[in-house]
C-alpha positions in Angstrom: 1.5 -12.0 9.6 -2.1 -12.8 9.8 -4.5 -10.0 8.9 -6.7 -9.1 11.8 -8.5 -6.4 9.9 -8.9 -7.2 6.2 -8.9 -4.2 3.9 -11.5 -4.2 1.1 -11.7 -1.9 -1.9 -14.3 0.7 -1.6 -17.5 0.5 -3.6 -17.9 3.2 -6.4 -20.3 5.0 -4.1 -17.8 5.3 -1.3 -15.2 6.7 -3.6 -17.1 9.9 -3.7 -16.3 10.4 0.0 -12.7 11.2 -0.7 -11.8 14.8 -0.2 -11.9 16.8 -3.5 -8.4 18.2 -2.8 -7.0 14.6 -2.8 -8.5 14.1 -6.3 -6.2 16.8 -7.6 -3.0 16.4 -5.5 -1.4 13.0 -4.7 0.5 14.5 -1.7 -2.7 15.7 -0.1 -3.7 12.0 0.2 -1.4 11.8 3.2 -3.3 14.7 5.0 -6.6 12.8 4.8 -8.1 11.2 8.0 -7.0 7.6 8.3 -10.4 6.1 7.1 -10.4 8.3 4.0 -6.8 7.4 3.3 -7.6 3.7 3.3 -10.5 4.3 0.8 -8.4 6.5 -1.4 -5.3 4.3 -1.6 -7.5 1.2 -2.2 -9.2 2.7 -5.2 -6.8 5.0 -7.0 -8.9 4.6 -10.2 -11.6 6.8 -8.8 -9.0 9.6 -8.3 -6.7 9.3 -11.3 -6.8 8.0 -14.8 -5.5 4.5 -15.0 -5.2 1.8 -17.6 -4.3 -1.9 -17.8 -1.0 -2.7 -19.3 -0.6 -6.2 -20.8 2.4 -8.3 -19.7 5.4 -8.7 -21.8 6.3 -11.7 -23.9 8.8 -13.0 -21.3 7.5 -13.2 -17.7 9.8 -14.0 -14.8 8.3 -15.7 -11.7 9.0 -14.1 -8.3 9.8 -16.9 -5.9 9.1 -16.7 -2.2 12.1 -16.2 0.0 12.6 -16.8 3.7 10.9 -14.3 6.0 13.1 -11.4 6.9 13.7 -10.6 10.6 14.1 -6.8 10.1 14.0 -4.6 13.1 14.1 -0.8 13.4 13.7 1.9 16.0 10.9 4.5 15.8 9.6 6.8 18.5 12.1 5.2 20.9 10.6 1.7 20.3 12.3 -1.4 18.8 9.9 -2.6 16.1 9.6 -5.3 13.4 7.9 -5.8 10.1 4.6 -6.7 11.7 4.7 -3.4 13.6 5.5 -1.5 10.4 2.5 -3.1 8.6 0.2 -2.3 11.5 1.4 1.2 12.1 1.4 2.1 8.5 -1.9 0.4 7.8 -0.1 -1.5 5.0 -1.9 -4.1 2.9 1.4 -5.6 1.6 5.1 -5.3 1.4 7.3 -6.4 -1.5 11.1 -6.6 -1.2 13.2 -7.1 -4.3 16.9 -7.5 -4.4 18.8 -8.1 -7.6 15.7 -9.2 -9.4 14.7 -11.7 -6.7 
């Protein structure tokens, strides 16, 4: 799916626009207006303590698989993965099955 509206991480200055309640409670992030949700989820480090974790000694490559033709019904509509990404304002989707 081609991205029609690229999502960029907020600048440190814009992180201050996230509602204070969301800084304390992860569940409250879902109650934020859409534009604030986008900023908050794109920059979790401004909301919660984070740290980098070094990779292990043995790293497994994730190879690309064929595209999935997944369909589902929501709100009485037959939808696909592109619809899911658009409706959920998702930046990515990773499907793993048995380590692949």
